[in-house]
Coordinates of C-alpha atoms in Angstrom, one line a residue:
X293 CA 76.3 124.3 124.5
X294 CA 74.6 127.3 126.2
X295 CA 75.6 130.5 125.4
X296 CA 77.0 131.6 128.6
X297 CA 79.5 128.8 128.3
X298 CA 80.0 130.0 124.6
X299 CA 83.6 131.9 124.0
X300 CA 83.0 136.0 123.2
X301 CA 84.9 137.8 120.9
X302 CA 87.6 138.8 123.8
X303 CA 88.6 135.9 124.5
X304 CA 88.1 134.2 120.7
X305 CA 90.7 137.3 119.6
X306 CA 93.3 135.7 122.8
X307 CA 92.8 132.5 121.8
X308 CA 94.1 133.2 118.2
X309 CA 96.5 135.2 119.1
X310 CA 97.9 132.7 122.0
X311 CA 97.7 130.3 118.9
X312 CA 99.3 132.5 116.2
X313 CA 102.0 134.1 118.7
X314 CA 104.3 131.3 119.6
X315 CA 107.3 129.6 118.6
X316 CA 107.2 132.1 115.2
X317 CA 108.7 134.8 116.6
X318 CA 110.9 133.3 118.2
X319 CA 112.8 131.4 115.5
X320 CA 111.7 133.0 112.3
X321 CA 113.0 136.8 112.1
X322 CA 116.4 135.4 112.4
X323 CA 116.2 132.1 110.3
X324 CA 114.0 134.9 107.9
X325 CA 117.0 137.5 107.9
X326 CA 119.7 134.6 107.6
X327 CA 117.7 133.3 103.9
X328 CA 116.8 136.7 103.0
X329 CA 118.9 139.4 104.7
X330 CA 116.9 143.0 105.4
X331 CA 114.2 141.9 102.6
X332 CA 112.8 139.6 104.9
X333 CA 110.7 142.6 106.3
X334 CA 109.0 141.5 102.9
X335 CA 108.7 138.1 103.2
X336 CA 106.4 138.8 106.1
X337 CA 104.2 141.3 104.7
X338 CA 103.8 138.6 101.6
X339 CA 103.1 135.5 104.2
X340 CA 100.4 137.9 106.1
X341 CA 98.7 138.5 102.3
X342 CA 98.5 134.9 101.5
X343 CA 97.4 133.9 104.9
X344 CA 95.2 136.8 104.9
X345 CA 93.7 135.8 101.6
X346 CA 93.3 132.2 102.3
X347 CA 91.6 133.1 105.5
X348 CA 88.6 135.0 103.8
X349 CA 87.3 132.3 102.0
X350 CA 87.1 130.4 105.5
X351 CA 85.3 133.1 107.2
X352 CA 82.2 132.7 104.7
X353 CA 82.8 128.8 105.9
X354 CA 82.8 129.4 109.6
X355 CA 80.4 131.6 109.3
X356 CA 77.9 129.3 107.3
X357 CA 78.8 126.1 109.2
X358 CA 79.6 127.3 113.2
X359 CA 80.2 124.2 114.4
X360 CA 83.6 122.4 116.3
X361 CA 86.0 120.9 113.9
X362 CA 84.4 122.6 110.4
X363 CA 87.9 123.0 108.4
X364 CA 87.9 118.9 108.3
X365 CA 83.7 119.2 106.9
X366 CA 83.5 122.1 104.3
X367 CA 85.0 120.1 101.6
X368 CA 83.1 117.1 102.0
X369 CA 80.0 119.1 101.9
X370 CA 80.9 120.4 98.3
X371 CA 83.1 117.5 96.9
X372 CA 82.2 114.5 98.4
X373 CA 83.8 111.8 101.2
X374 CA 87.2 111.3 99.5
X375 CA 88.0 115.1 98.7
X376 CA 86.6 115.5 102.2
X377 CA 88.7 113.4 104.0
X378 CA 92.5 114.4 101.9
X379 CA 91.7 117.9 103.3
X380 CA 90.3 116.9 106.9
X381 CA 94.2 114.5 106.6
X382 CA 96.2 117.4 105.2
X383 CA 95.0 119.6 108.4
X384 CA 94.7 116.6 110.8
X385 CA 98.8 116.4 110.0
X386 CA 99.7 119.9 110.0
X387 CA 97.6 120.7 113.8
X388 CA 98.9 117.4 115.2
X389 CA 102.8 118.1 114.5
X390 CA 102.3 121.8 116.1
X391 CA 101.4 119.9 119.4
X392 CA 104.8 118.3 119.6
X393 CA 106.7 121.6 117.3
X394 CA 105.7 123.7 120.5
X395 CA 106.7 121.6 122.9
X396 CA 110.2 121.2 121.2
X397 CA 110.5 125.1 120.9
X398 CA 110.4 125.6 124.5
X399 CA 113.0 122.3 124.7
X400 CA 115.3 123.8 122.7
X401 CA 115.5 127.3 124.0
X402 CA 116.0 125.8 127.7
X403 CA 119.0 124.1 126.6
X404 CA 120.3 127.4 125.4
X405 CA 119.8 129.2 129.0
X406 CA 123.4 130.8 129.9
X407 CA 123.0 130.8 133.4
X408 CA 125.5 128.3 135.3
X409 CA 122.8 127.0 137.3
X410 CA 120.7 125.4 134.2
X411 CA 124.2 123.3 132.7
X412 CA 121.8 120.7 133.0
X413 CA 119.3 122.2 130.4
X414 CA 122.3 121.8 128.1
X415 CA 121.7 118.0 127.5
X416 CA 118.1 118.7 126.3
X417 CA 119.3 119.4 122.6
X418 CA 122.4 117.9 120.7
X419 CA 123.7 119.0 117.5
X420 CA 120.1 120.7 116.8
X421 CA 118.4 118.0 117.7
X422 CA 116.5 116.8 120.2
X423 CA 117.9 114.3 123.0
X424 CA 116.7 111.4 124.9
X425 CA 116.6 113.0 128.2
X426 CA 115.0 115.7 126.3
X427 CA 112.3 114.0 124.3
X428 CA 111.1 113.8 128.4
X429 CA 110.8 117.0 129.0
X430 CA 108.8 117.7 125.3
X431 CA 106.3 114.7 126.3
X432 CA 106.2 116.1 130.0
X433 CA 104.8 119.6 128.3
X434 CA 102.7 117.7 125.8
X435 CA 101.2 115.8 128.5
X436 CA 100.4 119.5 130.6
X437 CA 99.4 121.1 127.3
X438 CA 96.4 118.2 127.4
X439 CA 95.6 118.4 130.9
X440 CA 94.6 122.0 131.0
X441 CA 92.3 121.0 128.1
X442 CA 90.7 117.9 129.4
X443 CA 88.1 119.4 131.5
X444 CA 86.6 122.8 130.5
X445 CA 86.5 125.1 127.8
X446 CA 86.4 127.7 130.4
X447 CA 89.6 126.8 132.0
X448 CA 91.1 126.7 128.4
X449 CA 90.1 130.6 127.5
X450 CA 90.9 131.8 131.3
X451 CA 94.6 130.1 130.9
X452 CA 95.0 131.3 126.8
X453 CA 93.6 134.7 127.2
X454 CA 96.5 135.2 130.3
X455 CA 99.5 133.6 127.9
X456 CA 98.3 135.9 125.1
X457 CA 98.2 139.2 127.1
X458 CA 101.8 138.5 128.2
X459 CA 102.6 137.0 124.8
X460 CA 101.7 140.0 123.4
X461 CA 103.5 142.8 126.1
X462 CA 106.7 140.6 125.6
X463 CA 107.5 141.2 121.6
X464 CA 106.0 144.5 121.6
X465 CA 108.6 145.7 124.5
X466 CA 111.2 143.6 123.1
X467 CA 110.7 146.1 119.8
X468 CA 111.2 148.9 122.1
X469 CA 114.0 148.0 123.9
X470 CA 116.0 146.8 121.6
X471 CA 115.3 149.7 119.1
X472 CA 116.5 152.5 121.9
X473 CA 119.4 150.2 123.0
X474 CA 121.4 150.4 119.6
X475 CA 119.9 150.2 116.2
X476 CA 121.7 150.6 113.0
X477 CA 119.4 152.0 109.9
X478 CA 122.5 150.8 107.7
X479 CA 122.1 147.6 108.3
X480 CA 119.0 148.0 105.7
X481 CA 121.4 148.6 102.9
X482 CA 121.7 151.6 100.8
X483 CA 120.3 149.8 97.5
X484 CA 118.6 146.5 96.4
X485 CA 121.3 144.4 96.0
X486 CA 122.1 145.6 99.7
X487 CA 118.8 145.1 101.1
X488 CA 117.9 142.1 99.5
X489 CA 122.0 140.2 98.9
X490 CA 120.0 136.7 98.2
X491 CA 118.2 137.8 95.6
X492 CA 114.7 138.2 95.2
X493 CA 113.8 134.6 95.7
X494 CA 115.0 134.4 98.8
X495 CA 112.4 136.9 99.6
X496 CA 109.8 134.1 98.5
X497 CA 112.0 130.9 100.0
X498 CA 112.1 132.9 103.4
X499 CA 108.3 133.2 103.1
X500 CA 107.5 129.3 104.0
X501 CA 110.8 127.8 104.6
X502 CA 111.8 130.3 107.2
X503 CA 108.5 129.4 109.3
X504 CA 106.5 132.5 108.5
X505 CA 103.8 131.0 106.5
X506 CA 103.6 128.4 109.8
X507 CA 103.9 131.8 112.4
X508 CA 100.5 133.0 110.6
X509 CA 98.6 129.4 110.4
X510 CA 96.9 129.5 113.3
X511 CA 94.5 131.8 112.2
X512 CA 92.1 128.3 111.9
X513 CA 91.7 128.3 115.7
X514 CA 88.7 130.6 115.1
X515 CA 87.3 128.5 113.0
X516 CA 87.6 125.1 114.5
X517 CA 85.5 126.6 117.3
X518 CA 82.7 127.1 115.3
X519 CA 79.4 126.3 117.7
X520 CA 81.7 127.5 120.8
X521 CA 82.0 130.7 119.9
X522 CA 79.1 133.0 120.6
X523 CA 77.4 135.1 118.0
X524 CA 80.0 133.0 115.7
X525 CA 77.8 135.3 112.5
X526 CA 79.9 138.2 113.4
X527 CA 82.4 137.2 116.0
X528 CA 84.2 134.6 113.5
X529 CA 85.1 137.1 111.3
X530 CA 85.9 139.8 113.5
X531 CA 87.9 137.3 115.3
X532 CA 90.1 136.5 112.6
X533 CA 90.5 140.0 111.3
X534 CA 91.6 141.0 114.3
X535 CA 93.8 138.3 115.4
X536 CA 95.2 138.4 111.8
X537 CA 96.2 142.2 111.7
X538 CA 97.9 142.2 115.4
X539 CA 100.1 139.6 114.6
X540 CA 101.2 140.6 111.6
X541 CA 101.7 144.1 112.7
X542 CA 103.9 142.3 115.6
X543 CA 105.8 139.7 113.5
X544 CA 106.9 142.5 111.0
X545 CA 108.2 145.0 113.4
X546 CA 110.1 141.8 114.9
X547 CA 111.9 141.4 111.9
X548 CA 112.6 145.1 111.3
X549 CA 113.7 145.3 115.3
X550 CA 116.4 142.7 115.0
X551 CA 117.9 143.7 111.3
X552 CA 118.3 146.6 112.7
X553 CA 119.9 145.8 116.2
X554 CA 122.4 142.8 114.7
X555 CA 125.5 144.8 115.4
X556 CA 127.6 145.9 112.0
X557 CA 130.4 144.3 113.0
X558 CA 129.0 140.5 113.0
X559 CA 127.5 141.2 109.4
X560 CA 131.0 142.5 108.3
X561 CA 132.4 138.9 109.4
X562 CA 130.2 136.7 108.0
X563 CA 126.9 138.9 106.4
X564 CA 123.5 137.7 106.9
X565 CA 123.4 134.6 105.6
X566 CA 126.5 133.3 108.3
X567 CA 124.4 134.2 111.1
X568 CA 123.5 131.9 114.1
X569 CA 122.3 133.3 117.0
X570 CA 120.8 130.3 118.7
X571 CA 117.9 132.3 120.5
X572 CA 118.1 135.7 118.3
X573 CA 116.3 138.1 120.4
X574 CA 117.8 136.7 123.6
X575 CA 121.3 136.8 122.2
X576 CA 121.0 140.1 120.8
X577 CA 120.0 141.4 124.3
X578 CA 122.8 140.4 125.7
X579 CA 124.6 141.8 123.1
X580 CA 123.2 145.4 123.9
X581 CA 123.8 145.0 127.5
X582 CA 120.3 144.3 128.2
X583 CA 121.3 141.1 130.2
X584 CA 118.3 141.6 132.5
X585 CA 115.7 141.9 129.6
X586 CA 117.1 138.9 128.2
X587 CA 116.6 137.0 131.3
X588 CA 112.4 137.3 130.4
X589 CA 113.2 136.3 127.1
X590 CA 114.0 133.3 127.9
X591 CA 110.7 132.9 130.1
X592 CA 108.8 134.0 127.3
X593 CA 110.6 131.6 125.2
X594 CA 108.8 128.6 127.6
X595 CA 105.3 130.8 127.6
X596 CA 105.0 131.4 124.1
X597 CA 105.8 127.9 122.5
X598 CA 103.4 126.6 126.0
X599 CA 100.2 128.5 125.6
X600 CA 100.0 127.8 121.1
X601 CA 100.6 123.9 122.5
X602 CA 97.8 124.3 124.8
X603 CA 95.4 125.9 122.4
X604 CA 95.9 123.5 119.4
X605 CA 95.3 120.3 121.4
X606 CA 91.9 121.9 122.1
X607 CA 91.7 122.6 118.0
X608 CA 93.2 119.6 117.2
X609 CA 90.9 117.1 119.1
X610 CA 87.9 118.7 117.5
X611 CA 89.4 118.2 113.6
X612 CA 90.4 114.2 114.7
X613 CA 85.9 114.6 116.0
X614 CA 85.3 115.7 112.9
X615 CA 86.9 113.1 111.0
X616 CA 85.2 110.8 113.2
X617 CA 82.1 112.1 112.5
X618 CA 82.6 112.3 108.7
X619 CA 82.8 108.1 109.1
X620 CA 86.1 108.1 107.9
X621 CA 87.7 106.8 111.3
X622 CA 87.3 104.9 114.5
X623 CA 83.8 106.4 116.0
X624 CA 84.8 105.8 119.7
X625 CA 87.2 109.3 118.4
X626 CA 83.8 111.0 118.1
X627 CA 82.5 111.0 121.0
X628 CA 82.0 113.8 123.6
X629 CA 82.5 113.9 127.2
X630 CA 79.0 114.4 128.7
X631 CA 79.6 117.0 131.3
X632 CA 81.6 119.1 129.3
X633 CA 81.1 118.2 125.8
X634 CA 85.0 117.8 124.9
X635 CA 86.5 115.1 122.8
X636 CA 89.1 113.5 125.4
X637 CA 89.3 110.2 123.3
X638 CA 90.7 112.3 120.2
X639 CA 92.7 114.5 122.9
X640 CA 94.3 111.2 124.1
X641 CA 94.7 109.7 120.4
X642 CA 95.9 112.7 119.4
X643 CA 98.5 112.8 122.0
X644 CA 99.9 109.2 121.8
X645 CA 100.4 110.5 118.0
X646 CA 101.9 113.4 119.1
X647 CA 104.5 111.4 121.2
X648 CA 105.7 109.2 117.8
X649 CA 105.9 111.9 115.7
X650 CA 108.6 114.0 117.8
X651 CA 110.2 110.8 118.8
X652 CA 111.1 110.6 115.0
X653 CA 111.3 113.9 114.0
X654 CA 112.8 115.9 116.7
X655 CA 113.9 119.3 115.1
X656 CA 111.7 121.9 114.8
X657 CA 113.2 122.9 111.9
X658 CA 111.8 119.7 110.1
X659 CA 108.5 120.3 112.0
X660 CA 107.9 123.2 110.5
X661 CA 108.6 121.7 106.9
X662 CA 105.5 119.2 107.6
X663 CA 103.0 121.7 109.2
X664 CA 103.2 124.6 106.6
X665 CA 103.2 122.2 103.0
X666 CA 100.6 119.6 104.6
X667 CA 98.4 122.9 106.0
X668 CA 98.5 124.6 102.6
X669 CA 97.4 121.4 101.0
X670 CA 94.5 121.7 103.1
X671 CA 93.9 124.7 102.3
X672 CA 93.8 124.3 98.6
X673 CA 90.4 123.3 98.7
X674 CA 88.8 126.4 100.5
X675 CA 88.5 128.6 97.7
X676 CA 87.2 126.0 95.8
X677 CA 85.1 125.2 98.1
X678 CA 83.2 128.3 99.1
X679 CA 82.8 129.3 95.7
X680 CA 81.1 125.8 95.0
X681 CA 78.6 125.9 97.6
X682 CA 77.4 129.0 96.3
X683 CA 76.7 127.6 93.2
X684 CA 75.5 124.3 95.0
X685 CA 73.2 125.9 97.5
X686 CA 72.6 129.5 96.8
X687 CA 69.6 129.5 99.3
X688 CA 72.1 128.8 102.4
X689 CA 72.3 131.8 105.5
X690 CA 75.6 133.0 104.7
X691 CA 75.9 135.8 107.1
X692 CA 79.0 137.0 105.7
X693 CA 79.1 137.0 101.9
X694 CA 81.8 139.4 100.2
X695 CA 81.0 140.4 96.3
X696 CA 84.6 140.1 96.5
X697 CA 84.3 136.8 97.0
X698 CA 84.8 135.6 92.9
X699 CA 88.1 137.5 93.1
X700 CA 89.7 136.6 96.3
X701 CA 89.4 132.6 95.9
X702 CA 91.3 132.1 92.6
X703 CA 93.7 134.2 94.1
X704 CA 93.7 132.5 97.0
X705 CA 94.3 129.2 95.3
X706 CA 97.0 130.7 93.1
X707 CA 98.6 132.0 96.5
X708 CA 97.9 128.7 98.1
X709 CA 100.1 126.9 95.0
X710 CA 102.8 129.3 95.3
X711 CA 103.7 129.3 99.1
X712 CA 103.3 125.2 98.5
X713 CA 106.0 125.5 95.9
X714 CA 107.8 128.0 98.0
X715 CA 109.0 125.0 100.8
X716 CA 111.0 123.1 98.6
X717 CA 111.8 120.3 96.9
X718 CA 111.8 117.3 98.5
X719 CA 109.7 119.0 101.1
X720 CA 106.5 118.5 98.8
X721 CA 106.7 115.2 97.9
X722 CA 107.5 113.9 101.5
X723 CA 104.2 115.7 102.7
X724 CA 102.3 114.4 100.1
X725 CA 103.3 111.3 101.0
X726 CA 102.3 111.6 104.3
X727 CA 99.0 112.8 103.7
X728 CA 98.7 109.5 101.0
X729 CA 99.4 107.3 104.3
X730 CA 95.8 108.2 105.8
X731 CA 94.2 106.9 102.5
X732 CA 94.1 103.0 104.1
X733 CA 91.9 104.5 106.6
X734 CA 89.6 106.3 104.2
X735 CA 90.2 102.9 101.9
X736 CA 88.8 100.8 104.8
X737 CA 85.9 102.5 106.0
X738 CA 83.9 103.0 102.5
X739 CA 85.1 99.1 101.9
X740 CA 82.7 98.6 104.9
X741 CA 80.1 100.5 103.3
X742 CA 80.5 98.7 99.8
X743 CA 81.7 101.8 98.0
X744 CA 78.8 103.9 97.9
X745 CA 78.9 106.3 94.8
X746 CA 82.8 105.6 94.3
X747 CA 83.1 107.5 90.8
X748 CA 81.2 110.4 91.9
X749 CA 83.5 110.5 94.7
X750 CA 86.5 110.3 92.5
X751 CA 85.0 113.0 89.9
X752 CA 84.8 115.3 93.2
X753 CA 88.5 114.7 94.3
X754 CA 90.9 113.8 90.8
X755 CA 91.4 117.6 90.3
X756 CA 93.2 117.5 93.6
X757 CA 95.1 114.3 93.4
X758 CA 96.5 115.1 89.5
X759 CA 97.6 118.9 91.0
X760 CA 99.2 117.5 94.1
X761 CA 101.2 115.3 91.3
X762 CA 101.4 118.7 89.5
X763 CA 102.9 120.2 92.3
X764 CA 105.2 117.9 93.1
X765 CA 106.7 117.1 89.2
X766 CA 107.6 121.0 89.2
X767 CA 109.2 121.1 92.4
X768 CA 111.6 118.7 91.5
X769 CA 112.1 120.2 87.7
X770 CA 111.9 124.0 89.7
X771 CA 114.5 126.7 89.8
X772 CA 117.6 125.9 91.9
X773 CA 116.9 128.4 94.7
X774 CA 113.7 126.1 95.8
X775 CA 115.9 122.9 95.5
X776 CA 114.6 121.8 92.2
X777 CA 117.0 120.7 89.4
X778 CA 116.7 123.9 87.6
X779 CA 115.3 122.8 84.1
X780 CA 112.4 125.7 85.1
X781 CA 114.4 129.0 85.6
X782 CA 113.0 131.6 88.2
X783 CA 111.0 133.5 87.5
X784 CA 109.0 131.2 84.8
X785 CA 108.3 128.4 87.3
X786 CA 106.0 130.7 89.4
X787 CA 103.9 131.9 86.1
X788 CA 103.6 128.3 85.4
X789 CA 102.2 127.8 88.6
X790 CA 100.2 130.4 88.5
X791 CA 98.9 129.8 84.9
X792 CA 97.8 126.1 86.0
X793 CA 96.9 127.1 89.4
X794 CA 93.7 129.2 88.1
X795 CA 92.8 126.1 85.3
X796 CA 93.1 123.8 88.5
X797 CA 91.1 125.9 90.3
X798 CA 88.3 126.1 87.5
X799 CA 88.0 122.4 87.2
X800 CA 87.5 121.9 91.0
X801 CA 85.0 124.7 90.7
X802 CA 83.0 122.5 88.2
X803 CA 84.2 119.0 89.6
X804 CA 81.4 119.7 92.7
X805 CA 78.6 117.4 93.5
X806 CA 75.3 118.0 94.5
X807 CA 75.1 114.6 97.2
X808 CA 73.6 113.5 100.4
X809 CA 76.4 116.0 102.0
X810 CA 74.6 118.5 101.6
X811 CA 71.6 117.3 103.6
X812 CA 74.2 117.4 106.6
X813 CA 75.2 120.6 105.8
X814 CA 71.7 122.2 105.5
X815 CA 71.0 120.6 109.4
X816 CA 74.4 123.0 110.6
X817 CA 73.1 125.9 108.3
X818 CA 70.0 125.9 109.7
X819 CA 71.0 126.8 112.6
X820 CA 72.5 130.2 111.7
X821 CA 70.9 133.2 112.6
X822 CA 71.1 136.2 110.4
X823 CA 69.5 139.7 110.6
X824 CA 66.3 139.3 109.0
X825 CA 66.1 136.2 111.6
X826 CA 66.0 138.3 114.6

């Protein structure tokens, strides 16, 4: 691609933002302040750290390896086909469900408007979920979010990097607002037991099953751009950082804005945890009087939830490419449009999928559930990884390369097990379940090749597929307050974790192979520039 069709860091830093600032802040400060109560505040500052952490190991990735689709590659460069192709699955699963998540978002709060000329919004959603007549309206969006990507890059950043600028004005004065028009510093408690009534593992529960692990996600936008970002040796990083520290400094005033504007008297009735606003911020404007402010609310309640849909069916056609590309599915999904180098086949496939998956699950609630376990199952393998390339192929450009490197990605990975363990039992073994389902495919397509290096393959992936069981065995025998049966007692079950996390971690470390994968990966490398280059 030439590099005045390339994406700059401006519009890079709107397009992760339009990605990351969506249907989050809508829902999650008040289903975050219903599990949680005032210590939700730190449930988002702990979700931004975890993101945050995961997200350095990818920037030495992107960095490396600029090129479209690189989160479903950088495993199968270290580990082999099948490790490869469980990771490319897991974030395949989690991108493809925020498609249809989105579009459901803006559903449901248009069935919420209060006005009497939109009664017929009201049939959209029933009893939380989402009707027949309203399934029509999500595939209508789905169908607009692909449209706007099917024919230029350029189109795609012009619309994004509009959405985001109003994405972002619209929280930021909705902090302001609703802060002058009544807030009530009691409402933070006087102590902990009255700033945190749940306990503190509700602080942790709030963390992914309250969406905010999901809100934070999209931080990958950046990286699945990889050769369409210009000067991606600097601009990937700052991109993320950038993106990153906005949002979170957004999302956590959010949550501080509306514990403090609920009004006392609602909490006295039926505390935090008998909440239900059914579009928080919109209902607590009204609430203050602020019926006008409320009325763009709602708007932003369509924008927000419209321009993350639009972005990730640009991010998610290029991981389904990938996957292609890595020979692990159909190749006519890998290929590019010639004039403007864009994978419609996988944006089609990708939106036919998109069209089962809310016709069976069609609560966003449940949505959510899928995206943030099956995208932190993807991203267990980054810190391993990043720090087995290095050992692999010390020799490689890396134009970012932290010393802090060997600390961050064990931590990482411990973080990584935690927030999976954080969404719940049966949450984890449902996902993993899911992500098992894509093995015919992989199954099929090395049966074709005759199995080429099988046991090295399985060397380079059976520390995954044993922790994933791992995983799942203590969810089920977890504390109570994650849906487990309670045989581990909070807060043992997280040192456990954390304990096996970092021997985990060391055997994927040392499970790497040195394979023809790497030949691929020197080709992208190569094409790095870094300082001494120029």
């Amino acid at each position: 691609m030439q590099e005045r069709h390339k994406i700059g860091l401006f519009s890079l830093v709107m397009l992760a933002l339009s990605s990351i600032i969506g249907s989050g802040w809508l829902f999650g400060s008040g289903e975050a302040a219903m599990v949680a109560g005032p210590a939700a505040i730190i449930a988002w500052i702990i979700g931004a750290i975890v993101i945050m952490a995961i997200a350095f190991n990818y920037v030495e990735l992107g960095a490396m390896f600029p090129e479209s689709g690189g989160m479903s590659r950088y495993a199968q460069y270290s580990h082999g086909p099948l490790l490869g192709f469980i990771a490319a699955w897991a974030n395949w699963v989690s991108l493809v469900t925020i498609i249809p998540i989105e579009a459901v978002a803006a559903v449901q709060y248009m069935s919420s408007w209060p006005w009497a000329w939109a009664n017929w919004t009201r049939q959209f959603v029933a009893h939380g979920d989402v009707t027949t007549f309203g399934l029509l309206i999500v595939f209508l969006f789905m169908l607009v979010f692909t449209l706007l990507n099917f024919w230029s890059i350029r189109l795609l950043t012009r619309f994004t990097s509009l959405i985001a600028v109003f994405k972002m004005v619209v929280p930021a004065l909705t902090i302001i607002l609703l802060m002058a028009s009544g807030f009530h510093p009691a409402n933070f408690g006087h102590n902990w037991q009255t700033f945190a009534p749940q306990g503190s593992a509700a602080i942790f529960q709030a963390t992914t099953a309250s969406g905010i692990i999901f809100s934070y996600n999209a931080f990958q936008t950046v990286i699945n751009m990889g050769s369409e970002i210009r000067d991606s040796r600097h601009n990937v990083a700052r991109g993320i950082a950038i993106s990153l520290l906005i949002s979170a400094v957004i999302y956590t005033l959010l949550q501080v804005t509306f514990i403090g504007s609920v009004p006392p008297h609602l909490l006295a009735q039926s505390g935090w945890h008998g909440l239900n606003f059914a579009s928080p911020f919109a209902d607590l404007a009204i609430l203050l009087g602020l019926q006008w402010w409320s009325i763009l609310l709602y708007l932003d309640a369509f924008v927000s939830p419209f321009g993350t849909g639009v972005t990730f069916v640009a991010v998610t056609s290029r991981t389904l490419w990938a996957m292609a590309k890595n020979q692990h599915m159909p190749q006519w999904l890998g290929r590019l449009n010639r004039r403007y180098g864009i994978p419609r086949l996988a944006m089609a496939a990708n939106l036919v999928i998109s069209l089962l998956m809310v016709s069976v699950f069609r609560n966003w609630s449940v949505l959510a559930s899928v995206i943030s376990t099956s995208t932190l199952i993807a991203y267990l393998t980054g810190p391993v990884t990043v720090i087995s390339l290095r050992k692999l192929r010390p020799n490689f450009k890396r134009p970012v390369a932290s010393k802090w490197l060997r600390v961050v990605a064990p931590v990482a990975f411990v973080l990584a097990s935690l927030a999976t363990y954080w969404a719940m039992w049966p949450t984890t073994i449902q996902v993993i379940l899911v992500i098992l389902l894509g093995l015919p495919f992989y199954v099929y397509y090395e049966w074709r090749r005759g199995f080429p290096n099988f046991k090295q393959q399985l060397k380079g992936s059976l520390w995954l597929i044993i922790y994933l069981v791992f995983l799942s065995a203590v969810s089920y025998l977890g504390s109570q307050p994650f849906g487990g049966n309670g045989w581990l007692h909070y807060p043992w079950d997280f040192v456990l974790i954390s304990v096996t996390a970092y021997l985990f971690y060391c055997w994927g470390v040392a499970s790497r192979i040195d394979s023809d994968e790497l030949v691929a990966a020197a080709e992208v490398n190569r094409q790095v520039k870094v300082d001494d280059d120029e």
